[in-house]
Coordinates of C-alpha atoms in Angstrom, one line a residue:
Chain J
M1 CA -7.8 8.0 -15.5
V2 CA -11.4 8.4 -14.2
S3 CA -10.2 10.1 -11.1
I4 CA -8.0 12.6 -13.0
Q5 CA -11.0 13.4 -15.2
E6 CA -13.2 13.9 -12.1
N7 CA -10.6 16.1 -10.4
N8 CA -10.1 18.2 -13.5
R9 CA -13.8 18.5 -13.9
T10 CA -14.4 19.6 -10.3
F11 CA -11.7 22.2 -10.5
S12 CA -12.9 23.5 -13.9
V13 CA -16.5 23.8 -12.7
G14 CA -15.4 25.6 -9.5
L15 CA -13.4 28.1 -11.4
A16 CA -16.2 28.6 -14.0
Q17 CA -18.6 29.3 -11.1
K18 CA -16.3 32.0 -9.7
L19 CA -15.9 33.6 -13.2
V20 CA -19.7 33.7 -13.7
E21 CA -20.2 35.1 -10.2
G22 CA -18.0 38.0 -11.4
A23 CA -20.9 38.9 -13.8
G24 CA -23.2 39.5 -10.8
V25 CA -24.8 36.1 -10.5
L26 CA -25.4 34.5 -7.0
P27 CA -23.1 31.6 -6.2
N28 CA -25.7 28.9 -6.2
E29 CA -27.2 30.1 -9.4
A30 CA -23.8 30.4 -11.0
L31 CA -23.0 26.8 -10.2
H32 CA -26.2 25.6 -11.8
M33 CA -25.5 27.8 -14.8
V34 CA -22.0 26.3 -15.5
Y35 CA -22.9 22.8 -14.5
P36 CA -26.6 22.2 -15.5
V37 CA -26.5 18.5 -16.3
H38 CA -25.2 16.0 -13.7
I39 CA -24.6 12.3 -14.1
G40 CA -25.7 9.8 -11.4
V41 CA -23.9 6.5 -11.7
R42 CA -25.4 3.4 -10.3
L43 CA -23.3 0.2 -10.5
L44 CA -25.5 -2.9 -10.1
N45 CA -24.3 -6.1 -8.5
N46 CA -20.8 -4.9 -7.7
P47 CA -21.2 -1.4 -6.3
T48 CA -17.6 -1.2 -5.0
T49 CA -16.2 -2.4 -8.4
G50 CA -14.1 -4.9 -6.4
Y51 CA -11.7 -7.1 -8.3
T52 CA -12.2 -9.9 -5.8
S53 CA -15.9 -10.4 -6.7
F54 CA -15.1 -9.8 -10.4
M55 CA -12.4 -12.4 -10.8
L56 CA -12.4 -14.9 -8.0
P57 CA -15.5 -17.0 -9.0
G58 CA -14.1 -17.5 -12.5
I59 CA -10.6 -18.3 -11.1
V60 CA -12.2 -21.0 -8.8
L61 CA -13.8 -22.6 -11.9
N62 CA -10.5 -22.4 -13.8
G63 CA -8.6 -24.0 -10.9
L64 CA -11.2 -26.7 -10.8
Q65 CA -10.8 -27.5 -14.5
I66 CA -7.0 -27.5 -14.1
A67 CA -7.3 -29.9 -11.2
L68 CA -9.6 -32.2 -13.3
L69 CA -7.2 -31.8 -16.3
V70 CA -4.3 -33.1 -14.2
T71 CA -6.3 -36.0 -12.7
V72 CA -8.8 -37.1 -15.4
T73 CA -6.9 -36.7 -18.6
P74 CA -4.5 -39.6 -18.2
L75 CA -7.3 -42.1 -17.4
L76 CA -8.4 -43.3 -20.8
S77 CA -4.9 -43.2 -22.3
A78 CA -3.7 -45.3 -19.4
L79 CA -6.5 -47.8 -19.9
C80 CA -5.7 -48.1 -23.6
R81 CA -2.0 -48.6 -23.0
R82 CA -2.2 -51.1 -20.2
N83 CA -5.3 -52.9 -21.5
I84 CA -6.1 -54.2 -18.0
Y85 CA -9.7 -54.8 -18.6
G86 CA -10.7 -57.3 -21.3
P87 CA -13.7 -57.2 -23.7
D88 CA -15.9 -58.3 -20.8
Y89 CA -16.1 -54.7 -19.6
S90 CA -17.8 -52.3 -21.8
S91 CA -16.2 -49.0 -22.6
F92 CA -19.2 -47.1 -21.3
L93 CA -19.0 -48.9 -18.0
L94 CA -15.2 -48.2 -17.7
M95 CA -15.7 -44.5 -18.6
T96 CA -18.6 -44.0 -16.2
A97 CA -16.9 -45.9 -13.3
K98 CA -13.7 -43.9 -13.7
A99 CA -15.5 -40.6 -14.0
L100 CA -18.0 -40.9 -11.1
P101 CA -15.5 -40.5 -8.3
Y102 CA -13.8 -37.5 -10.0
W103 CA -17.2 -35.9 -10.6
F104 CA -18.2 -36.4 -7.0
L105 CA -14.9 -35.3 -5.5
G106 CA -14.9 -32.3 -7.9
L107 CA -18.3 -31.3 -6.7
I108 CA -17.1 -31.4 -3.0
S109 CA -14.0 -29.4 -3.9
Y110 CA -16.3 -26.9 -5.7
A111 CA -18.6 -26.6 -2.7
V112 CA -15.6 -26.1 -0.4
S113 CA -14.3 -23.4 -2.7
L114 CA -17.7 -21.6 -2.7
A115 CA -17.5 -21.6 1.1
G116 CA -14.0 -20.2 1.0
L117 CA -15.1 -17.5 -1.5
T118 CA -17.8 -16.3 0.8
Y119 CA -16.3 -16.8 4.3
L120 CA -12.6 -15.9 3.5
W121 CA -13.0 -13.4 0.7
A122 CA -16.5 -12.0 1.4
V123 CA -17.8 -12.6 -2.1
P124 CA -21.6 -12.7 -1.6
I125 CA -23.7 -15.7 -2.5
R126 CA -27.1 -14.2 -3.4
A127 CA -28.6 -17.2 -5.3
Q128 CA -29.9 -20.4 -3.8
I129 CA -27.1 -22.9 -3.1
W130 CA -28.7 -25.6 -5.1
K131 CA -28.5 -23.5 -8.2
L132 CA -24.7 -23.0 -7.7
L133 CA -24.3 -26.7 -7.0
L134 CA -26.3 -27.6 -10.1
L135 CA -24.2 -25.4 -12.2
G136 CA -21.0 -26.9 -10.7
G137 CA -22.2 -30.4 -11.3
F138 CA -23.0 -29.7 -15.0
F139 CA -19.7 -27.9 -15.4
I140 CA -17.7 -30.8 -14.0
F141 CA -19.6 -33.2 -16.2
A142 CA -18.8 -31.1 -19.3
V143 CA -15.1 -30.7 -18.4
I144 CA -14.7 -34.5 -17.8
G145 CA -16.4 -35.1 -21.2
V146 CA -13.9 -32.8 -22.9
L147 CA -10.9 -34.1 -21.0
Y148 CA -12.0 -37.7 -21.9
L149 CA -11.8 -36.7 -25.5
F150 CA -8.2 -35.5 -25.2
S151 CA -7.4 -38.6 -23.2
A152 CA -8.9 -41.0 -25.8
M153 CA -7.1 -39.2 -28.6
S154 CA -3.6 -39.2 -27.0
P155 CA -1.1 -42.0 -27.5
D156 CA 0.1 -41.7 -23.9
E157 CA -0.8 -40.2 -20.6
T158 CA 1.9 -37.5 -20.7
L159 CA 0.7 -36.1 -24.1
A160 CA -2.9 -36.4 -22.9
V161 CA -2.1 -33.9 -20.1
Q162 CA 0.0 -31.7 -22.3
L163 CA -2.5 -31.3 -25.2
P164 CA -5.2 -29.4 -23.4
L165 CA -2.6 -26.7 -22.7
L166 CA -4.0 -24.9 -25.8
Y167 CA -7.6 -25.5 -24.8
I168 CA -8.2 -25.5 -21.1
M169 CA -5.5 -23.0 -20.1
P170 CA -6.7 -20.1 -22.2
G171 CA -10.3 -20.9 -21.1
L172 CA -10.5 -18.2 -18.4
L173 CA -9.8 -15.4 -20.8
F174 CA -12.0 -16.9 -23.6
S175 CA -14.9 -17.4 -21.2
G176 CA -16.2 -13.9 -21.5
L177 CA -15.5 -13.4 -17.8
S178 CA -13.2 -10.4 -18.4
W179 CA -13.2 -9.7 -22.2
P180 CA -16.9 -9.8 -23.1
L181 CA -18.3 -12.4 -25.5
L182 CA -20.0 -9.7 -27.6
S183 CA -16.5 -8.2 -28.4
M184 CA -15.2 -11.5 -29.7
R185 CA -15.2 -12.2 -33.4
G186 CA -14.9 -15.1 -35.8
F187 CA -12.5 -17.7 -34.6
S188 CA -12.3 -16.5 -31.0
K189 CA -16.1 -16.5 -30.7
W190 CA -16.3 -20.1 -32.0
F191 CA -13.4 -21.2 -29.9
S192 CA -15.0 -19.7 -26.8
S193 CA -18.3 -21.5 -27.6
T194 CA -16.7 -24.9 -27.4
M195 CA -15.4 -24.3 -23.9
P196 CA -17.4 -25.4 -20.8
I197 CA -16.1 -22.4 -18.8
T198 CA -17.9 -20.1 -21.2
Y199 CA -21.2 -21.4 -20.0
A200 CA -20.3 -21.4 -16.3
G201 CA -17.9 -18.5 -15.7
D202 CA -20.2 -15.6 -16.2
C203 CA -23.2 -17.5 -14.8
I204 CA -21.5 -18.4 -11.5
R205 CA -20.6 -14.7 -11.1
D206 CA -24.1 -13.6 -11.8
L207 CA -25.5 -16.1 -9.4
M208 CA -23.2 -15.0 -6.7
L209 CA -23.3 -11.3 -7.1
A210 CA -26.8 -10.7 -8.6
G211 CA -28.6 -13.8 -7.3
Y212 CA -29.9 -14.8 -10.7
C213 CA -28.5 -15.7 -14.1
P214 CA -30.8 -14.9 -17.0
D215 CA -29.3 -17.7 -19.2
F216 CA -29.2 -20.3 -16.4
A217 CA -31.3 -23.0 -18.2
Y218 CA -29.5 -22.3 -21.5
N219 CA -26.1 -22.6 -19.8
L220 CA -27.0 -25.9 -18.2
K221 CA -28.2 -27.2 -21.6
M222 CA -25.0 -26.1 -23.3
L223 CA -22.9 -27.7 -20.6
L224 CA -24.8 -30.9 -21.0
T225 CA -24.4 -30.7 -24.8
V226 CA -20.7 -30.1 -24.7
G227 CA -20.1 -32.8 -22.1
F228 CA -22.3 -35.3 -23.9
T229 CA -20.9 -34.6 -27.4
A230 CA -17.3 -34.7 -26.3
G231 CA -18.0 -37.8 -24.2
T232 CA -19.7 -39.6 -27.0
I233 CA -16.8 -38.9 -29.4
A234 CA -14.4 -40.0 -26.7
W235 CA -16.4 -43.2 -26.2
C236 CA -16.2 -44.0 -29.9
I237 CA -12.4 -43.5 -30.1
F238 CA -11.8 -45.3 -26.8
T239 CA -14.0 -48.3 -28.0
L240 CA -12.1 -48.4 -31.2
R241 CA -8.7 -48.3 -29.5
R242 CA -9.7 -51.0 -27.1
Y243 CA -10.9 -53.2 -30.0
I244 CA -7.6 -52.7 -31.9
S245 CA -5.6 -53.4 -28.8
D246 CA -7.6 -56.6 -28.0
K247 CA -7.1 -57.8 -31.6
I248 CA -3.4 -57.2 -31.3
T249 CA -3.2 -59.0 -28.0
Q250 CA -5.2 -62.0 -29.4
K251 CA -2.9 -62.2 -32.4
M252 CA 0.2 -62.2 -30.2
R253 CA -1.3 -64.9 -28.0
Y254 CA -2.1 -66.9 -31.1
K255 CA 1.5 -66.6 -32.4
Q256 CA 2.9 -67.7 -29.0
Chain A
M1 CA 30.2 -38.1 -24.8
N2 CA 31.7 -34.8 -25.6
L3 CA 29.7 -31.6 -26.0
W4 CA 29.2 -31.9 -29.7
Q5 CA 28.0 -35.5 -29.3
I6 CA 25.5 -34.4 -26.6
I7 CA 24.2 -31.6 -28.8
K8 CA 23.9 -34.0 -31.8
R9 CA 22.0 -36.5 -29.7
E10 CA 19.6 -33.8 -28.4
L11 CA 19.1 -32.5 -31.9
Y12 CA 18.2 -36.0 -33.1
E13 CA 15.7 -36.4 -30.2
I14 CA 14.1 -33.0 -30.6
F15 CA 13.6 -33.1 -34.3
L16 CA 13.2 -36.8 -35.1
K17 CA 12.6 -39.0 -32.0
D18 CA 10.3 -36.8 -30.0
P19 CA 9.2 -33.9 -32.3
R20 CA 6.6 -32.7 -29.7
R21 CA 9.6 -31.0 -28.0
I22 CA 10.2 -28.6 -30.9
I23 CA 6.4 -28.0 -31.1
F24 CA 6.5 -27.0 -27.4
I25 CA 9.4 -24.6 -27.9
F26 CA 7.9 -22.9 -31.0
G27 CA 4.3 -23.8 -30.8
A28 CA 3.4 -22.6 -27.3
I29 CA 4.5 -19.0 -27.7
L30 CA 3.3 -18.7 -31.3
I31 CA -0.1 -20.4 -30.9
Y32 CA -0.8 -18.3 -27.8
L33 CA 0.1 -15.2 -29.8
F34 CA -2.4 -16.2 -32.4
L35 CA -5.1 -17.2 -29.9
F36 CA -5.0 -14.1 -27.9
G37 CA -4.2 -11.9 -30.9
S38 CA -7.5 -13.0 -32.4
L39 CA -9.3 -12.7 -29.1
Y40 CA -8.2 -9.1 -28.4
E41 CA -8.2 -8.1 -32.1
P42 CA -11.0 -5.5 -31.6
G43 CA -8.6 -3.8 -29.1
I44 CA -11.2 -2.1 -27.0
V45 CA -14.8 -2.7 -26.0
K46 CA -17.2 -0.9 -28.4
H47 CA -20.9 -0.8 -29.2
V48 CA -22.1 -1.9 -25.8
P49 CA -25.8 -2.6 -26.1
A50 CA -27.7 0.1 -24.1
I51 CA -31.2 1.0 -23.3
I52 CA -32.7 4.5 -23.0
Y53 CA -35.6 5.4 -20.8
D54 CA -36.5 9.0 -21.8
E55 CA -39.2 10.2 -19.5
D56 CA -38.9 13.8 -20.7
Q57 CA -39.4 13.3 -24.4
S58 CA -38.2 16.8 -25.2
H59 CA -35.9 18.4 -27.8
L60 CA -33.1 18.5 -25.2
S61 CA -33.4 14.9 -24.2
R62 CA -33.4 13.7 -27.8
K63 CA -30.2 15.7 -28.4
L64 CA -28.6 13.9 -25.5
I65 CA -29.7 10.5 -26.8
K66 CA -28.3 11.4 -30.2
N67 CA -24.9 12.2 -28.6
I68 CA -24.9 8.9 -26.8
D69 CA -25.9 7.0 -29.9
D70 CA -23.2 8.8 -31.9
S71 CA -20.4 7.5 -29.6
E72 CA -18.5 4.3 -30.5
T73 CA -18.9 2.9 -27.0
F74 CA -22.7 2.6 -26.9
E75 CA -25.2 1.1 -29.3
I76 CA -28.8 2.0 -28.3
V77 CA -30.7 -1.2 -29.0
Q78 CA -33.9 -0.4 -27.0
N79 CA -36.1 2.4 -25.9
A80 CA -37.8 1.6 -22.6
S81 CA -41.4 2.6 -22.0
S82 CA -41.1 2.3 -18.2
E83 CA -38.5 2.1 -15.5
E84 CA -39.5 -1.6 -14.9
A85 CA -38.9 -2.4 -18.6
M86 CA -35.5 -0.8 -18.4
L87 CA -34.5 -2.7 -15.3
Q88 CA -35.9 -5.9 -16.8
A89 CA -33.8 -5.5 -19.9
L90 CA -30.7 -5.0 -17.7
D91 CA -31.6 -8.0 -15.6
N92 CA -32.1 -10.2 -18.7
K93 CA -28.8 -9.1 -20.1
E94 CA -30.4 -7.9 -23.2
V95 CA -28.5 -4.7 -22.6
Y96 CA -25.4 -4.0 -20.4
A97 CA -26.0 -0.3 -19.8
A98 CA -29.1 1.9 -19.1
I99 CA -29.6 5.7 -19.3
Q100 CA -32.6 7.3 -17.6
I101 CA -33.5 10.8 -18.5
P102 CA -35.9 12.2 -15.8
R103 CA -39.3 13.7 -16.5
D104 CA -38.3 17.3 -15.6
F105 CA -35.0 17.2 -17.4
S106 CA -35.6 20.1 -19.9
K107 CA -37.8 22.0 -17.5
N108 CA -35.0 22.0 -14.8
I109 CA -32.5 23.2 -17.3
A110 CA -34.7 26.0 -18.5
L111 CA -35.3 27.1 -14.9
G112 CA -31.7 27.0 -14.0
H113 CA -32.0 24.0 -11.7
P114 CA -29.6 21.0 -11.9
A115 CA -30.8 18.1 -14.0
T116 CA -29.5 14.6 -13.3
V117 CA -29.2 11.9 -15.8
L118 CA -29.0 8.4 -14.2
Y119 CA -26.6 6.0 -15.7
M120 CA -26.8 2.3 -14.7
V121 CA -24.4 -0.5 -15.6
N122 CA -23.9 -4.1 -14.5
G123 CA -20.8 -3.9 -12.3
A124 CA -20.2 -7.7 -12.3
N125 CA -18.1 -7.3 -15.4
L126 CA -15.7 -4.5 -14.7
V127 CA -14.5 -4.2 -18.3
F128 CA -18.1 -3.1 -19.2
A129 CA -18.5 -1.0 -16.1
N130 CA -15.2 0.9 -16.5
T131 CA -15.3 1.5 -20.2
T132 CA -18.9 2.6 -20.4
A133 CA -18.8 4.7 -17.2
T134 CA -15.9 6.8 -18.5
A135 CA -17.6 7.2 -21.9
A136 CA -21.0 8.2 -20.3
Q137 CA -19.3 10.7 -18.1
D138 CA -17.5 12.3 -21.1
I139 CA -20.6 12.5 -23.2
I140 CA -22.7 14.0 -20.4
N141 CA -20.0 16.5 -19.4
N142 CA -19.7 17.7 -23.0
Y143 CA -23.4 18.0 -23.3
S144 CA -23.6 19.9 -20.0
D145 CA -21.0 22.4 -21.2
N146 CA -22.9 23.1 -24.4
I147 CA -26.1 23.6 -22.5
A148 CA -24.3 25.8 -20.0
I149 CA -22.9 28.0 -22.8
N150 CA -26.2 28.3 -24.7
Y151 CA -28.5 29.0 -21.7
T152 CA -26.0 31.3 -19.8
S153 CA -25.5 33.5 -22.9
L154 CA -29.3 33.8 -23.2
R155 CA -29.7 34.7 -19.5
L156 CA -26.8 37.1 -19.2
G157 CA -27.1 38.5 -22.6
L158 CA -23.4 37.8 -23.4
S159 CA -22.1 36.3 -26.6
Q160 CA -21.1 32.7 -26.6
D161 CA -17.5 33.5 -27.6
I162 CA -17.1 35.6 -24.5
L163 CA -18.8 33.0 -22.3
T164 CA -17.1 29.9 -23.5
P165 CA -13.7 30.5 -21.8
K166 CA -15.6 31.4 -18.6
I167 CA -17.8 28.2 -18.7
I168 CA -14.9 26.0 -19.7
P169 CA -11.9 27.7 -18.2
I170 CA -9.7 24.7 -18.2
H171 CA -9.1 22.4 -21.1
Y172 CA -7.2 19.2 -20.4
N173 CA -5.8 17.0 -23.1
L174 CA -5.2 13.4 -22.2
R175 CA -2.0 12.0 -23.6
M176 CA -1.8 8.2 -23.2
M177 CA 1.8 7.1 -23.5
N178 CA 2.9 3.9 -25.2
N179 CA -0.6 2.4 -25.7
P180 CA -2.5 5.4 -26.9
I181 CA -5.7 3.6 -27.9
Q182 CA -5.5 1.5 -24.7
T183 CA -5.9 -1.7 -26.7
Y184 CA -6.1 -4.9 -24.8
L185 CA -4.2 -6.6 -27.6
F186 CA -0.9 -4.9 -26.7
F187 CA -1.7 -5.1 -23.0
F188 CA -2.4 -8.8 -22.7
C189 CA -1.0 -10.6 -25.7
I190 CA 2.7 -10.1 -24.8
G191 CA 2.5 -11.4 -21.3
L192 CA 0.2 -14.3 -22.1
S193 CA 2.6 -15.4 -24.9
M194 CA 5.5 -15.2 -22.5
T195 CA 3.6 -17.4 -20.0
A196 CA 3.0 -20.0 -22.8
F197 CA 6.7 -19.7 -23.8
E198 CA 7.7 -20.6 -20.2
Q199 CA 5.3 -23.5 -20.2
G200 CA 6.6 -24.7 -23.6
L201 CA 10.2 -24.6 -22.4
F202 CA 9.3 -26.5 -19.3
F203 CA 7.7 -29.3 -21.3
A204 CA 10.5 -29.5 -23.8
V205 CA 13.4 -29.5 -21.3
G206 CA 11.4 -31.8 -18.9
A207 CA 10.9 -34.3 -21.7
S208 CA 14.6 -34.1 -22.5
V209 CA 15.6 -34.7 -18.8
H210 CA 13.2 -37.7 -18.5
Y211 CA 14.4 -39.2 -21.7
D212 CA 18.0 -39.3 -20.3
L213 CA 16.9 -40.6 -17.0
N214 CA 15.0 -43.4 -18.7
H215 CA 18.0 -44.2 -21.0
L216 CA 20.9 -43.9 -18.5
S217 CA 22.9 -46.6 -20.4
E218 CA 23.1 -44.3 -23.4
L219 CA 24.9 -41.6 -21.5
N220 CA 28.1 -43.7 -21.2
G221 CA 29.1 -42.1 -17.9
T222 CA 29.0 -38.6 -19.4
P223 CA 29.5 -36.0 -16.6
I224 CA 26.2 -34.5 -15.5
Y225 CA 27.4 -30.9 -15.7
K226 CA 28.4 -31.5 -19.3
L227 CA 25.1 -33.1 -20.2
I228 CA 23.1 -30.2 -18.6
F229 CA 25.3 -27.7 -20.3
G230 CA 24.7 -29.4 -23.7
K231 CA 20.9 -29.4 -23.1
L232 CA 20.9 -25.8 -22.0
L233 CA 22.9 -24.6 -24.9
L234 CA 20.6 -26.3 -27.5
H235 CA 17.3 -25.4 -25.8
W236 CA 18.4 -21.9 -25.2
S237 CA 19.4 -21.4 -28.9
L238 CA 16.1 -22.8 -30.1
A239 CA 14.2 -20.7 -27.6
T240 CA 16.0 -17.6 -28.8
I241 CA 14.9 -18.4 -32.4
A242 CA 11.4 -18.9 -31.1
F243 CA 11.5 -15.6 -29.4
I244 CA 12.7 -13.8 -32.6
S245 CA 9.8 -15.5 -34.5
F246 CA 7.5 -14.2 -31.9
L247 CA 8.8 -10.6 -32.2
F248 CA 8.5 -10.8 -36.0
L249 CA 4.9 -12.2 -36.0
A250 CA 3.8 -9.9 -33.2
G251 CA 5.1 -6.9 -35.1
H252 CA 3.9 -7.9 -38.6
V253 CA 0.7 -9.7 -38.0
W254 CA -0.7 -8.0 -34.9
Y255 CA 1.1 -4.7 -35.3
V256 CA 2.5 -4.8 -31.8
P257 CA 5.1 -2.0 -31.8
V258 CA 8.7 -3.1 -31.2
K259 CA 10.2 0.1 -29.9
A260 CA 13.3 -1.1 -28.0
S261 CA 16.5 -2.3 -29.7
Y262 CA 16.8 -6.0 -30.5
I263 CA 19.9 -6.1 -28.3
K264 CA 17.9 -5.2 -25.2
L265 CA 15.1 -7.6 -26.0
L266 CA 17.4 -10.5 -26.8
L267 CA 19.4 -9.8 -23.6
L268 CA 16.3 -9.9 -21.5
N269 CA 15.0 -13.0 -23.3
S270 CA 18.3 -14.8 -23.0
A271 CA 18.3 -14.3 -19.2
F272 CA 14.7 -15.4 -19.0
C273 CA 15.2 -18.6 -21.1
F274 CA 18.3 -19.4 -19.0
A275 CA 16.3 -19.0 -15.7
V276 CA 13.3 -21.0 -17.0
L277 CA 15.4 -23.8 -18.5
C278 CA 17.5 -24.2 -15.4
L279 CA 14.3 -24.2 -13.2
G280 CA 12.7 -26.7 -15.6
I281 CA 15.7 -29.1 -15.4
F282 CA 15.8 -28.7 -11.6
I283 CA 12.2 -29.5 -11.1
A284 CA 11.9 -32.2 -13.8
A285 CA 14.8 -34.2 -12.4
F286 CA 13.1 -34.5 -9.0
F287 CA 10.1 -36.4 -10.4
I288 CA 10.2 -40.0 -11.1
T289 CA 8.1 -39.7 -14.3
E290 CA 7.6 -37.0 -16.9
L291 CA 3.8 -37.2 -16.3
K292 CA 4.2 -36.1 -12.7
F293 CA 6.5 -33.2 -13.8
V294 CA 4.0 -32.1 -16.4
K295 CA 1.2 -32.1 -13.9
V296 CA 3.1 -29.9 -11.5
S297 CA 4.2 -27.5 -14.2
L298 CA 0.6 -27.1 -15.3
V299 CA -0.5 -26.2 -11.8
Y300 CA 2.5 -23.7 -11.7
V301 CA 1.6 -21.7 -14.8
V302 CA -1.5 -19.8 -13.8
P303 CA -0.2 -18.5 -10.4
A304 CA 3.0 -17.6 -12.2
F305 CA 1.1 -15.3 -14.5
I306 CA -1.2 -13.8 -11.9
F307 CA 1.7 -13.3 -9.4
S308 CA 3.9 -11.8 -12.0
G309 CA 2.3 -8.4 -11.6
Y310 CA 1.2 -8.3 -15.2
T311 CA -2.4 -7.5 -14.6
W312 CA -2.6 -6.9 -10.8
P313 CA 0.4 -4.7 -9.9
L314 CA 3.1 -6.3 -7.7
E315 CA 3.1 -3.2 -5.4
S316 CA -0.6 -3.9 -4.5
M317 CA 0.2 -7.4 -3.3
P318 CA 1.1 -8.2 0.3
A319 CA 4.9 -8.2 1.0
S320 CA 5.0 -12.0 1.4
M321 CA 3.3 -12.5 -2.0
Q322 CA 5.7 -10.1 -3.6
L323 CA 8.7 -12.0 -2.2
M324 CA 7.3 -15.3 -3.4
A325 CA 6.6 -13.8 -6.9
K326 CA 10.2 -12.4 -7.1
I327 CA 11.9 -15.6 -6.0
F328 CA 9.9 -18.4 -7.5
F329 CA 8.5 -17.0 -10.7
P330 CA 11.0 -15.8 -13.3
L331 CA 8.0 -14.5 -15.3
T332 CA 7.9 -11.6 -12.7
W333 CA 11.2 -10.3 -14.1
M334 CA 10.1 -10.8 -17.7
S335 CA 6.5 -10.0 -18.4
N336 CA 6.3 -6.3 -17.4
P337 CA 9.8 -5.4 -18.7
I338 CA 9.2 -7.0 -22.1
R339 CA 5.9 -5.2 -22.5
D340 CA 7.6 -1.9 -21.5
L341 CA 10.4 -2.5 -23.9
L342 CA 8.1 -3.4 -26.8
L343 CA 5.6 -0.6 -26.2
S344 CA 7.7 2.2 -24.9
G345 CA 11.2 1.2 -25.9
T346 CA 12.5 1.4 -22.3
T347 CA 12.0 -0.2 -18.9
N348 CA 12.6 0.9 -15.4
N349 CA 15.6 -1.3 -14.5
L350 CA 16.6 -3.7 -17.3
I351 CA 19.9 -4.5 -15.6
Q352 CA 18.2 -5.5 -12.4
D353 CA 15.7 -7.6 -14.3
I354 CA 18.5 -9.4 -16.2
L355 CA 20.6 -9.9 -13.0
M356 CA 17.7 -11.3 -11.1
L357 CA 16.9 -13.8 -13.9
L358 CA 20.5 -14.8 -14.1
S359 CA 20.6 -15.3 -10.3
I360 CA 17.5 -17.5 -10.3
G361 CA 18.9 -19.4 -13.2
S362 CA 22.3 -19.8 -11.6
V363 CA 20.9 -21.1 -8.3
C364 CA 18.7 -23.5 -10.2
L365 CA 21.6 -24.6 -12.3
V366 CA 23.7 -25.6 -9.3
F367 CA 20.8 -27.5 -7.8
S368 CA 19.8 -29.0 -11.1
V369 CA 23.1 -30.9 -11.1
K370 CA 22.3 -32.3 -7.7
A371 CA 18.7 -33.0 -8.7
F372 CA 19.8 -34.8 -11.8
N373 CA 22.1 -37.0 -9.7
Y374 CA 19.3 -37.7 -7.4
G375 CA 17.0 -38.6 -10.3
R376 CA 19.6 -40.9 -11.8
K377 CA 20.1 -42.8 -8.5
K378 CA 16.3 -43.2 -8.2
H379 CA 16.0 -44.5 -11.7
E380 CA 19.0 -46.8 -11.2
Q381 CA 17.3 -48.2 -8.0
L382 CA 14.0 -48.7 -9.9
S383 CA 15.6 -50.5 -12.8
A384 CA 17.6 -52.7 -10.4
K385 CA 14.3 -53.5 -8.6
A386 CA 12.6 -54.3 -12.0
N387 CA 15.5 -56.5 -13.0
L388 CA 15.3 -58.4 -9.8
K389 CA 11.6 -59.0 -10.2
F390 CA 12.1 -60.1 -13.8
N391 CA 14.9 -62.5 -12.8
Y392 CA 12.8 -63.9 -9.9

């Protein structure tokens, strides 16, 4: 559409110039008469308006959270169902021990994806690497916290993986990465604010393309808050479920 | 079991024993319609915060600022006192667009020299960049035409009525077909709902397949083709009702136009549901647990949407990607045609789309019988092993 507008404009200005020249005006002067105000457009941070730079960083984060969804979500449900660990192991210990390998492997996978983005798809990395890794680390923490919550609430592992379909999957589009946050209203604005990717999607793109993210500290704080809040609620539910499960097991043993 | 008994059994499972299946069939498509309907409700990006740096501070520059402020696209939230302040506001994301009017703006116009207004936008978000750049260009071009008419009439001593057709010799009217206000709601909501529909059908039919594989004794030697036919018939019927509910809600709640006849829409949907259900049965039967199948289908859904050509056109993809999208993702034959049918009432090649979906479905159907047989044998082996362990 923009190119059609530009073509029409150029043609119209050229024709107007010729018509004004007919009134005895010199060509150059005629051009300035019919087209006195020009626009100079300067696109910051993505001068070629490339879709690769625009979308890929967010898609990487979305892929990462789907990978975590598939691997982390069944964990707590499985622990509740199987009841392998007795009351000697605290819920906090079990949750932390289970989460740490996924957090670490997630971070490695994120770092490899960043390398892929820049070396394979030529998306620039303008910020310092530690900032990107810090953001990735906090993002994975928040996603694990949220997924733990789904896991603790679900009666079985299959439902635990299916439930976040309505939360994690729309994340990319609710994150403000394409449709801007300031155009969201009411429910969608609130829904978006609960998602970890909202605090990481735009920020990772800013870090990569512009070299800075004005809300970097705020985003880290929000990722920490989301992860910690969801993780704490998950811990409460998980502890309660384990307690009930232990009681039932004790009763059964007593009966036998 | 005869066909009626199979259907009765499936109905009992879907509605009473495992009601999450009916939630998947109806819930996925309708909840996504609601979610994305509410997200894209504003339709287009408006009132983008902008900053103005007016170095000229003249009558002409103020007139231009008024034109910008009057437009729906921009909302001037700041007036910068220096170039640094303007760039700083852009950097801090206090604003997303900046307009700089140079010092000699009015002087250049008065002298008949070209005056350039600088427009800056953060290109990292292309939605902002594209929307605001088009609007800025329109505003400044209109402003330029008005200035040209006024000043040229003064210089040449001609009336504005005579000059106007010379300064603006060509008028072009833009006519946007099918989505005249270019709302994102119509553009995105339909395809995203179809993606969720596909996912919901996968989950529902996958749960059904795995229930049967885990309860083989209940099947009483029912032929597999009959069992699959029964499943297909029931799920397909429910999916059709879910699709009709989608059309109703999309039309009445989100005002998505339904321009094509219901026959065309239902024909396309029938072929789509057939392809998705057959593919779902085929893949589900291969996995030993429902959990594994669910994981794989979750990984499948995002590429299916992106490769379907719904946002990034299929023609712009490499040939190998196009081939993959056409063979492995039924959504490719559904997402664009359904949007075309709803918004314009017609699509390029409906018969081809339907035939392709039927072909994908038929191939998967043939293989799903084999896959189910394979799954049954695996489960029988596993239960035999478990029995052996238990006896030991």
